[in-house]
């Protein structure tokens, strides 16, 4: 990493830690994760102390392999425990249950947990496309205690952009607990409408892949013009970091105004932007987000069709 990249990461980490520490007066004492995939692992290793963490997976070969990685982390952190089964008894004293399984696995989890989620426990779901009402119905719990969030893979470096939604009746203590956990992996935005989570899934959840695709295309273009791939990658990554930092440092400045500072009349930037606009870069971006949002909605519709609400 370059010094600038390290500074950006350290700033993100400091911001996340500060956000977590100041997120509220209610101490997050314990969290239980169901699922040990990449997103769960990224969140688990960043849970702030003194919170206790239990990760539960299924007794399958793939799950045991993923849990083995977390077990190594648990060996070095007495706050962390790992097991390859769950039955609901582990929720007795927990503040927060994080559902980090695949959407199609919800019913298998619910078969073990229905009616066993304690009243004081908040359910935080990172299942793409699955609505709070569907989760509450599956778990036989109050919808006001179900929260949806969509972190992204940058959670692994505490730089996720995470949107979350909770019912207006969610207690202040529950909000503190959710903010403490999500704030430990990056920046947090609470949205007022649940449908915005599908949009956030596209912009932030899937958006990392979209940004990296654009970066990859820039690297390829530089290689075509004679750069070594490693050199091109260094320039492109640092340029993305720099652009993001400029935007982050001036949150109230329109992005177009920041971009305009780079554009000189008749210059290279103006010519490149003209070519990008003519190629339909805005339409491509819009169609990309639209398709991702639509898929998130389809996942939710498929879940409702296969397992209609019982209430």
mmCIF file of C-alpha atoms in Angstrom:
data_model
loop_
_atom_site.group_PDB
_atom_site.id
_atom_site.type_symbol
_atom_site.label_atom_id
_atom_site.label_comp_id
_atom_site.label_asym_id
_atom_site.label_seq_id
_atom_site.Cartn_x
_atom_site.Cartn_y
_atom_site.Cartn_z
ATOM 1 C CA UNK A 1 0.000 0.000 0.000
ATOM 2 C CA UNK A 2 1.099 3.564 -0.673
ATOM 3 C CA UNK A 3 1.357 6.038 2.238
ATOM 4 C CA UNK A 4 -1.776 7.792 0.946
ATOM 5 C CA UNK A 5 -3.729 4.524 0.872
ATOM 6 C CA UNK A 6 -2.653 3.758 4.418
ATOM 7 C CA UNK A 7 -3.697 7.232 5.584
ATOM 8 C CA UNK A 8 -7.122 6.840 3.983
ATOM 9 C CA UNK A 9 -7.588 3.433 5.610
ATOM 10 C CA UNK A 10 -6.438 4.735 9.007
ATOM 11 C CA UNK A 11 -8.851 7.648 8.700
ATOM 12 C CA UNK A 12 -11.698 5.261 7.898
ATOM 13 C CA UNK A 13 -10.786 3.072 10.846
ATOM 14 C CA UNK A 14 -10.583 6.018 13.225
ATOM 15 C CA UNK A 15 -13.906 7.353 11.957
ATOM 16 C CA UNK A 16 -15.530 3.934 12.375
ATOM 17 C CA UNK A 17 -14.190 3.464 15.883
ATOM 18 C CA UNK A 18 -15.327 6.932 16.901
ATOM 19 C CA UNK A 19 -18.761 6.363 15.386
ATOM 20 C CA UNK A 20 -19.071 3.078 17.241
ATOM 21 C CA UNK A 21 -17.947 4.501 20.555
ATOM 22 C CA UNK A 22 -20.298 7.458 20.292
ATOM 23 C CA UNK A 23 -23.266 5.658 18.797
ATOM 24 C CA UNK A 24 -25.267 5.700 22.015
ATOM 25 C CA UNK A 25 -25.327 4.969 25.713
ATOM 26 C CA UNK A 26 -26.664 1.410 25.452
ATOM 27 C CA UNK A 27 -23.772 -1.047 25.658
ATOM 28 C CA UNK A 28 -23.837 -3.845 23.109
ATOM 29 C CA UNK A 29 -23.062 -6.814 25.340
ATOM 30 C CA UNK A 30 -23.459 -9.807 23.042
ATOM 31 C CA UNK A 31 -24.032 -10.629 19.371
ATOM 32 C CA UNK A 32 -24.898 -13.959 17.768
ATOM 33 C CA UNK A 33 -24.179 -14.495 14.060
ATOM 34 C CA UNK A 34 -25.918 -17.189 12.050
ATOM 35 C CA UNK A 35 -23.676 -17.809 9.051
ATOM 36 C CA UNK A 36 -19.915 -17.719 8.690
ATOM 37 C CA UNK A 37 -19.453 -16.460 5.133
ATOM 38 C CA UNK A 38 -17.331 -13.557 3.948
ATOM 39 C CA UNK A 39 -19.691 -10.837 5.176
ATOM 40 C CA UNK A 40 -20.140 -12.431 8.584
ATOM 41 C CA UNK A 41 -16.384 -12.863 8.983
ATOM 42 C CA UNK A 42 -15.732 -9.233 8.055
ATOM 43 C CA UNK A 43 -18.257 -8.060 10.639
ATOM 44 C CA UNK A 44 -17.198 -10.494 13.365
ATOM 45 C CA UNK A 45 -13.536 -9.534 13.444
ATOM 46 C CA UNK A 46 -14.437 -5.861 13.766
ATOM 47 C CA UNK A 47 -17.001 -6.075 16.572
ATOM 48 C CA UNK A 48 -15.795 -3.552 19.167
ATOM 49 C CA UNK A 49 -14.905 -4.678 22.694
ATOM 50 C CA UNK A 50 -16.208 -5.584 25.201
ATOM 51 C CA UNK A 51 -18.988 -7.182 23.144
ATOM 52 C CA UNK A 52 -19.095 -11.000 23.236
ATOM 53 C CA UNK A 53 -19.580 -12.724 19.881
ATOM 54 C CA UNK A 54 -20.869 -16.191 19.014
ATOM 55 C CA UNK A 55 -20.817 -17.449 15.422
ATOM 56 C CA UNK A 56 -23.061 -20.391 14.539
ATOM 57 C CA UNK A 57 -22.927 -22.308 11.266
ATOM 58 C CA UNK A 58 -24.319 -25.489 9.801
ATOM 59 C CA UNK A 59 -22.745 -28.910 10.131
ATOM 60 C CA UNK A 60 -21.672 -29.123 6.497
ATOM 61 C CA UNK A 61 -18.230 -29.387 4.917
ATOM 62 C CA UNK A 62 -18.278 -25.888 3.419
ATOM 63 C CA UNK A 63 -19.591 -24.347 6.634
ATOM 64 C CA UNK A 64 -17.036 -26.172 8.777
ATOM 65 C CA UNK A 65 -14.248 -24.908 6.514
ATOM 66 C CA UNK A 66 -15.392 -21.281 6.896
ATOM 67 C CA UNK A 67 -15.914 -21.653 10.622
ATOM 68 C CA UNK A 68 -12.416 -23.086 11.004
ATOM 69 C CA UNK A 69 -11.026 -19.704 9.893
ATOM 70 C CA UNK A 70 -13.071 -17.970 12.571
ATOM 71 C CA UNK A 71 -12.029 -20.534 15.140
ATOM 72 C CA UNK A 72 -8.426 -19.484 14.623
ATOM 73 C CA UNK A 73 -9.478 -15.911 15.374
ATOM 74 C CA UNK A 74 -11.395 -17.158 18.426
ATOM 75 C CA UNK A 75 -8.264 -18.849 19.739
ATOM 76 C CA UNK A 76 -6.692 -15.398 20.017
ATOM 77 C CA UNK A 77 -9.794 -13.544 21.289
ATOM 78 C CA UNK A 78 -11.634 -14.818 24.348
ATOM 79 C CA UNK A 79 -14.700 -12.729 23.406
ATOM 80 C CA UNK A 80 -15.303 -14.860 20.314
ATOM 81 C CA UNK A 81 -16.835 -18.344 20.238
ATOM 82 C CA UNK A 82 -17.649 -20.577 17.265
ATOM 83 C CA UNK A 83 -19.930 -23.603 16.895
ATOM 84 C CA UNK A 84 -21.231 -25.629 13.947
ATOM 85 C CA UNK A 85 -24.853 -25.854 15.097
ATOM 86 C CA UNK A 86 -27.656 -23.693 16.461
ATOM 87 C CA UNK A 87 -30.971 -24.414 18.180
ATOM 88 C CA UNK A 88 -32.081 -21.078 19.631
ATOM 89 C CA UNK A 89 -30.776 -21.672 23.138
ATOM 90 C CA UNK A 90 -27.735 -19.516 22.332
ATOM 91 C CA UNK A 91 -30.020 -16.474 22.028
ATOM 92 C CA UNK A 92 -31.039 -16.426 25.688
ATOM 93 C CA UNK A 93 -28.916 -13.430 26.713
ATOM 94 C CA UNK A 94 -28.020 -11.869 23.385
ATOM 95 C CA UNK A 95 -28.739 -8.274 22.376
ATOM 96 C CA UNK A 96 -28.439 -8.762 18.640
ATOM 97 C CA UNK A 97 -28.951 -11.682 16.261
ATOM 98 C CA UNK A 98 -27.322 -11.199 12.850
ATOM 99 C CA UNK A 99 -28.766 -13.279 10.015
ATOM 100 C CA UNK A 100 -25.856 -13.613 7.598
ATOM 101 C CA UNK A 101 -26.930 -16.719 5.686
ATOM 102 C CA UNK A 102 -27.994 -16.913 2.041
ATOM 103 C CA UNK A 103 -31.595 -15.804 1.374
ATOM 104 C CA UNK A 104 -32.654 -19.338 0.405
ATOM 105 C CA UNK A 105 -31.432 -20.608 3.785
ATOM 106 C CA UNK A 106 -33.837 -18.449 5.808
ATOM 107 C CA UNK A 107 -36.446 -21.163 6.217
ATOM 108 C CA UNK A 108 -33.889 -23.707 7.405
ATOM 109 C CA UNK A 109 -32.785 -21.248 10.071
ATOM 110 C CA UNK A 110 -36.370 -20.362 10.942
ATOM 111 C CA UNK A 111 -37.203 -24.038 11.461
ATOM 112 C CA UNK A 112 -34.782 -23.993 14.409
ATOM 113 C CA UNK A 113 -35.619 -20.537 15.732
ATOM 114 C CA UNK A 114 -39.333 -19.888 15.210
ATOM 115 C CA UNK A 115 -40.743 -18.562 18.455
ATOM 116 C CA UNK A 116 -37.396 -18.768 20.244
ATOM 117 C CA UNK A 117 -36.063 -15.237 19.672
ATOM 118 C CA UNK A 118 -36.189 -13.450 23.062
ATOM 119 C CA UNK A 119 -38.252 -10.263 23.273
ATOM 120 C CA UNK A 120 -35.214 -8.113 24.074
ATOM 121 C CA UNK A 121 -33.221 -9.431 21.077
ATOM 122 C CA UNK A 122 -33.075 -7.415 17.843
ATOM 123 C CA UNK A 123 -32.772 -9.335 14.571
ATOM 124 C CA UNK A 124 -30.401 -7.737 12.042
ATOM 125 C CA UNK A 125 -30.689 -9.256 8.576
ATOM 126 C CA UNK A 126 -28.181 -8.835 5.759
ATOM 127 C CA UNK A 127 -30.204 -11.088 3.441
ATOM 128 C CA UNK A 128 -30.567 -9.391 0.058
ATOM 129 C CA UNK A 129 -34.157 -8.778 -1.011
ATOM 130 C CA UNK A 130 -35.884 -10.333 2.011
ATOM 131 C CA UNK A 131 -38.247 -7.893 3.709
ATOM 132 C CA UNK A 132 -38.573 -7.365 7.457
ATOM 133 C CA UNK A 133 -42.145 -8.678 7.473
ATOM 134 C CA UNK A 134 -41.052 -11.917 5.808
ATOM 135 C CA UNK A 135 -38.263 -12.410 8.357
ATOM 136 C CA UNK A 136 -40.520 -11.598 11.305
ATOM 137 C CA UNK A 137 -43.108 -14.047 10.012
ATOM 138 C CA UNK A 138 -40.529 -16.803 9.552
ATOM 139 C CA UNK A 139 -39.112 -16.302 13.052
ATOM 140 C CA UNK A 140 -42.499 -15.682 14.702
ATOM 141 C CA UNK A 141 -41.299 -12.434 16.236
ATOM 142 C CA UNK A 142 -42.424 -8.806 16.293
ATOM 143 C CA UNK A 143 -41.634 -6.946 13.057
ATOM 144 C CA UNK A 144 -40.555 -3.927 15.118
ATOM 145 C CA UNK A 145 -37.547 -5.950 16.286
ATOM 146 C CA UNK A 146 -36.351 -6.810 12.760
ATOM 147 C CA UNK A 147 -33.800 -4.601 11.018
ATOM 148 C CA UNK A 148 -32.426 -4.858 7.484
ATOM 149 C CA UNK A 149 -28.948 -3.742 6.470
ATOM 150 C CA UNK A 150 -26.710 -4.065 3.441
ATOM 151 C CA UNK A 151 -22.972 -3.771 4.156
ATOM 152 C CA UNK A 152 -20.445 -4.293 1.385
ATOM 153 C CA UNK A 153 -17.226 -6.260 1.135
ATOM 154 C CA UNK A 154 -15.168 -3.228 2.207
ATOM 155 C CA UNK A 155 -16.367 -4.143 5.711
ATOM 156 C CA UNK A 156 -13.237 -6.310 5.776
ATOM 157 C CA UNK A 157 -11.136 -3.105 5.885
ATOM 158 C CA UNK A 158 -13.676 -1.159 7.966
ATOM 159 C CA UNK A 159 -14.671 0.951 4.980
ATOM 160 C CA UNK A 160 -18.168 -0.338 4.193
ATOM 161 C CA UNK A 161 -20.974 2.015 3.209
ATOM 162 C CA UNK A 162 -23.925 0.469 5.058
ATOM 163 C CA UNK A 163 -27.563 1.491 4.802
ATOM 164 C CA UNK A 164 -30.039 0.077 7.297
ATOM 165 C CA UNK A 165 -33.765 0.225 7.933
ATOM 166 C CA UNK A 166 -35.708 -0.312 11.128
ATOM 167 C CA UNK A 167 -39.336 0.223 12.076
ATOM 168 C CA UNK A 168 -40.204 3.634 13.508
ATOM 169 C CA UNK A 169 -41.082 1.840 16.755
ATOM 170 C CA UNK A 170 -37.555 0.489 17.211
ATOM 171 C CA UNK A 171 -36.291 1.395 20.675
ATOM 172 C CA UNK A 172 -33.415 3.816 21.154
ATOM 173 C CA UNK A 173 -31.432 1.012 22.797
ATOM 174 C CA UNK A 174 -31.921 -1.199 19.755
ATOM 175 C CA UNK A 175 -30.852 1.664 17.464
ATOM 176 C CA UNK A 176 -27.716 2.078 19.576
ATOM 177 C CA UNK A 177 -26.909 -1.618 19.257
ATOM 178 C CA UNK A 178 -27.373 -1.630 15.477
ATOM 179 C CA UNK A 179 -25.320 1.552 15.069
ATOM 180 C CA UNK A 180 -22.528 0.184 17.260
ATOM 181 C CA UNK A 181 -22.185 -2.964 15.193
ATOM 182 C CA UNK A 182 -22.525 -1.395 11.752
ATOM 183 C CA UNK A 183 -20.415 1.611 12.724
ATOM 184 C CA UNK A 184 -17.527 -0.735 13.499
ATOM 185 C CA UNK A 185 -17.223 -1.665 9.800
ATOM 186 C CA UNK A 186 -17.553 1.750 8.145
ATOM 187 C CA UNK A 187 -20.018 4.582 7.590
ATOM 188 C CA UNK A 188 -23.712 4.118 8.389
ATOM 189 C CA UNK A 189 -26.884 5.589 6.924
ATOM 190 C CA UNK A 190 -30.342 4.861 8.333
ATOM 191 C CA UNK A 191 -33.026 5.075 5.651
ATOM 192 C CA UNK A 192 -36.664 5.876 6.398
ATOM 193 C CA UNK A 193 -38.236 3.559 3.817
ATOM 194 C CA UNK A 194 -37.574 -0.165 3.573
ATOM 195 C CA UNK A 195 -37.675 -0.126 -0.241
ATOM 196 C CA UNK A 196 -34.551 2.063 -0.138
ATOM 197 C CA UNK A 197 -32.611 -0.965 1.099
ATOM 198 C CA UNK A 198 -33.056 -2.573 -2.323
ATOM 199 C CA UNK A 199 -31.601 0.576 -3.892
ATOM 200 C CA UNK A 200 -28.784 0.647 -1.338
ATOM 201 C CA UNK A 201 -28.084 -3.003 -2.179
ATOM 202 C CA UNK A 202 -27.363 -1.885 -5.733
ATOM 203 C CA UNK A 203 -25.484 1.321 -4.949
ATOM 204 C CA UNK A 204 -23.395 0.203 -1.982
ATOM 205 C CA UNK A 205 -23.740 -3.576 -1.703
ATOM 206 C CA UNK A 206 -23.124 -4.351 -5.381
ATOM 207 C CA UNK A 207 -21.579 -0.972 -6.105
ATOM 208 C CA UNK A 208 -18.099 -2.076 -5.098
ATOM 209 C CA UNK A 209 -18.095 -4.507 -8.019
ATOM 210 C CA UNK A 210 -19.347 -1.796 -10.386
ATOM 211 C CA UNK A 211 -16.604 0.605 -9.287
ATOM 212 C CA UNK A 212 -13.973 -2.091 -9.653
ATOM 213 C CA UNK A 213 -15.209 -2.930 -13.149
ATOM 214 C CA UNK A 214 -14.683 0.703 -14.157
ATOM 215 C CA UNK A 215 -11.243 0.630 -12.538
ATOM 216 C CA UNK A 216 -10.417 -2.583 -14.400
ATOM 217 C CA UNK A 217 -11.439 -0.971 -17.686
ATOM 218 C CA UNK A 218 -9.126 1.969 -16.955
ATOM 219 C CA UNK A 219 -6.251 -0.384 -16.197
ATOM 220 C CA UNK A 220 -6.863 -2.215 -19.479
ATOM 221 C CA UNK A 221 -6.869 1.083 -21.356
ATOM 222 C CA UNK A 222 -3.565 2.107 -19.770
ATOM 223 C CA UNK A 223 -2.018 -1.241 -20.706
ATOM 224 C CA UNK A 224 -3.155 -0.706 -24.281
ATOM 225 C CA UNK A 225 -1.233 2.566 -24.211
ATOM 226 C CA UNK A 226 1.969 0.912 -23.051
ATOM 227 C CA UNK A 227 1.848 0.765 -19.245
ATOM 228 C CA UNK A 228 2.723 -2.348 -17.316
ATOM 229 C CA UNK A 229 -0.395 -3.742 -15.645
ATOM 230 C CA UNK A 230 1.043 -3.325 -12.138
ATOM 231 C CA UNK A 231 1.897 0.318 -12.832
ATOM 232 C CA UNK A 232 -1.505 1.002 -14.353
ATOM 233 C CA UNK A 233 -3.219 -0.611 -11.374
ATOM 234 C CA UNK A 234 -1.264 1.559 -8.936
ATOM 235 C CA UNK A 235 -2.249 4.747 -10.752
ATOM 236 C CA UNK A 236 -5.912 3.778 -11.141
ATOM 237 C CA UNK A 237 -6.390 2.644 -7.542
ATOM 238 C CA UNK A 238 -4.753 5.755 -6.147
ATOM 239 C CA UNK A 239 -6.825 7.953 -8.459
ATOM 240 C CA UNK A 240 -10.022 6.293 -7.187
ATOM 241 C CA UNK A 241 -8.895 6.783 -3.593
ATOM 242 C CA UNK A 242 -8.047 10.407 -4.240
ATOM 243 C CA UNK A 243 -11.358 11.144 -5.969
ATOM 244 C CA UNK A 244 -13.273 9.470 -3.150
ATOM 245 C CA UNK A 245 -11.344 11.413 -0.524
ATOM 246 C CA UNK A 246 -12.006 14.726 -2.263
ATOM 247 C CA UNK A 247 -15.734 13.952 -2.301
ATOM 248 C CA UNK A 248 -15.700 12.730 1.319
ATOM 249 C CA UNK A 249 -13.892 15.848 2.545
ATOM 250 C CA UNK A 250 -16.549 18.115 0.996
ATOM 251 C CA UNK A 251 -19.846 16.320 1.662
ATOM 252 C CA UNK A 252 -22.006 19.345 0.818
ATOM 253 C CA UNK A 253 -20.301 20.111 -2.499
ATOM 254 C CA UNK A 254 -22.011 18.770 -5.609
ATOM 255 C CA UNK A 255 -19.883 16.110 -7.279
ATOM 256 C CA UNK A 256 -20.116 17.975 -10.582
ATOM 257 C CA UNK A 257 -18.537 21.038 -8.935
ATOM 258 C CA UNK A 258 -15.609 18.979 -7.676
ATOM 259 C CA UNK A 259 -15.230 17.380 -11.103
ATOM 260 C CA UNK A 260 -15.291 20.791 -12.795
ATOM 261 C CA UNK A 261 -12.071 21.770 -11.018
ATOM 262 C CA UNK A 262 -10.214 19.230 -13.152
ATOM 263 C CA UNK A 263 -11.639 20.425 -16.472
ATOM 264 C CA UNK A 264 -9.701 22.994 -18.488
ATOM 265 C CA UNK A 265 -11.182 24.395 -21.716
ATOM 266 C CA UNK A 266 -9.933 22.384 -24.655
ATOM 267 C CA UNK A 267 -7.908 20.113 -22.374
ATOM 268 C CA UNK A 268 -7.477 16.348 -22.039
ATOM 269 C CA UNK A 269 -10.127 15.991 -19.317
ATOM 270 C CA UNK A 270 -12.744 17.864 -21.328
ATOM 271 C CA UNK A 271 -12.059 15.652 -24.347
ATOM 272 C CA UNK A 272 -12.261 12.458 -22.294
ATOM 273 C CA UNK A 273 -15.500 13.516 -20.597
ATOM 274 C CA UNK A 274 -17.007 14.372 -23.986
ATOM 275 C CA UNK A 275 -16.178 10.883 -25.212
ATOM 276 C CA UNK A 276 -17.623 9.277 -22.072
ATOM 277 C CA UNK A 277 -20.862 11.256 -22.371
ATOM 278 C CA UNK A 278 -21.179 10.363 -26.061
ATOM 279 C CA UNK A 279 -20.669 6.699 -25.187
ATOM 280 C CA UNK A 280 -23.606 6.910 -22.769
ATOM 281 C CA UNK A 281 -21.753 6.534 -19.487
ATOM 282 C CA UNK A 282 -24.662 7.959 -17.463
ATOM 283 C CA UNK A 283 -27.173 5.652 -19.133
ATOM 284 C CA UNK A 284 -24.903 2.658 -18.498
ATOM 285 C CA UNK A 285 -24.617 3.610 -14.827
ATOM 286 C CA UNK A 286 -28.376 4.064 -14.511
ATOM 287 C CA UNK A 287 -29.146 0.748 -16.228
ATOM 288 C CA UNK A 288 -26.614 -1.015 -14.017
ATOM 289 C CA UNK A 289 -28.247 0.254 -10.826
ATOM 290 C CA UNK A 290 -31.776 -0.314 -12.179
ATOM 291 C CA UNK A 291 -31.004 -3.949 -13.019
ATOM 292 C CA UNK A 292 -29.478 -4.583 -9.601
ATOM 293 C CA UNK A 293 -32.426 -2.980 -7.777
ATOM 294 C CA UNK A 294 -34.860 -5.007 -9.848
ATOM 295 C CA UNK A 295 -33.049 -8.227 -9.006
ATOM 296 C CA UNK A 296 -33.190 -7.415 -5.287
ATOM 297 C CA UNK A 297 -36.944 -6.919 -5.598
ATOM 298 C CA UNK A 298 -37.269 -10.186 -7.536
ATOM 299 C CA UNK A 299 -35.497 -12.085 -4.749
ATOM 300 C CA UNK A 300 -38.025 -10.731 -2.269
ATOM 301 C CA UNK A 301 -40.954 -11.562 -4.562
ATOM 302 C CA UNK A 302 -39.674 -15.097 -5.078
ATOM 303 C CA UNK A 303 -39.409 -15.563 -1.316
ATOM 304 C CA UNK A 304 -42.987 -14.347 -0.817
ATOM 305 C CA UNK A 305 -44.270 -16.591 -3.588
ATOM 306 C CA UNK A 306 -42.547 -19.724 -2.282
ATOM 307 C CA UNK A 307 -43.395 -19.014 1.355
ATOM 308 C CA UNK A 308 -46.382 -16.668 1.695
ATOM 309 C CA UNK A 309 -46.863 -15.009 5.103
ATOM 310 C CA UNK A 310 -48.873 -17.037 7.593
ATOM 311 C CA UNK A 311 -50.216 -14.014 9.483
#
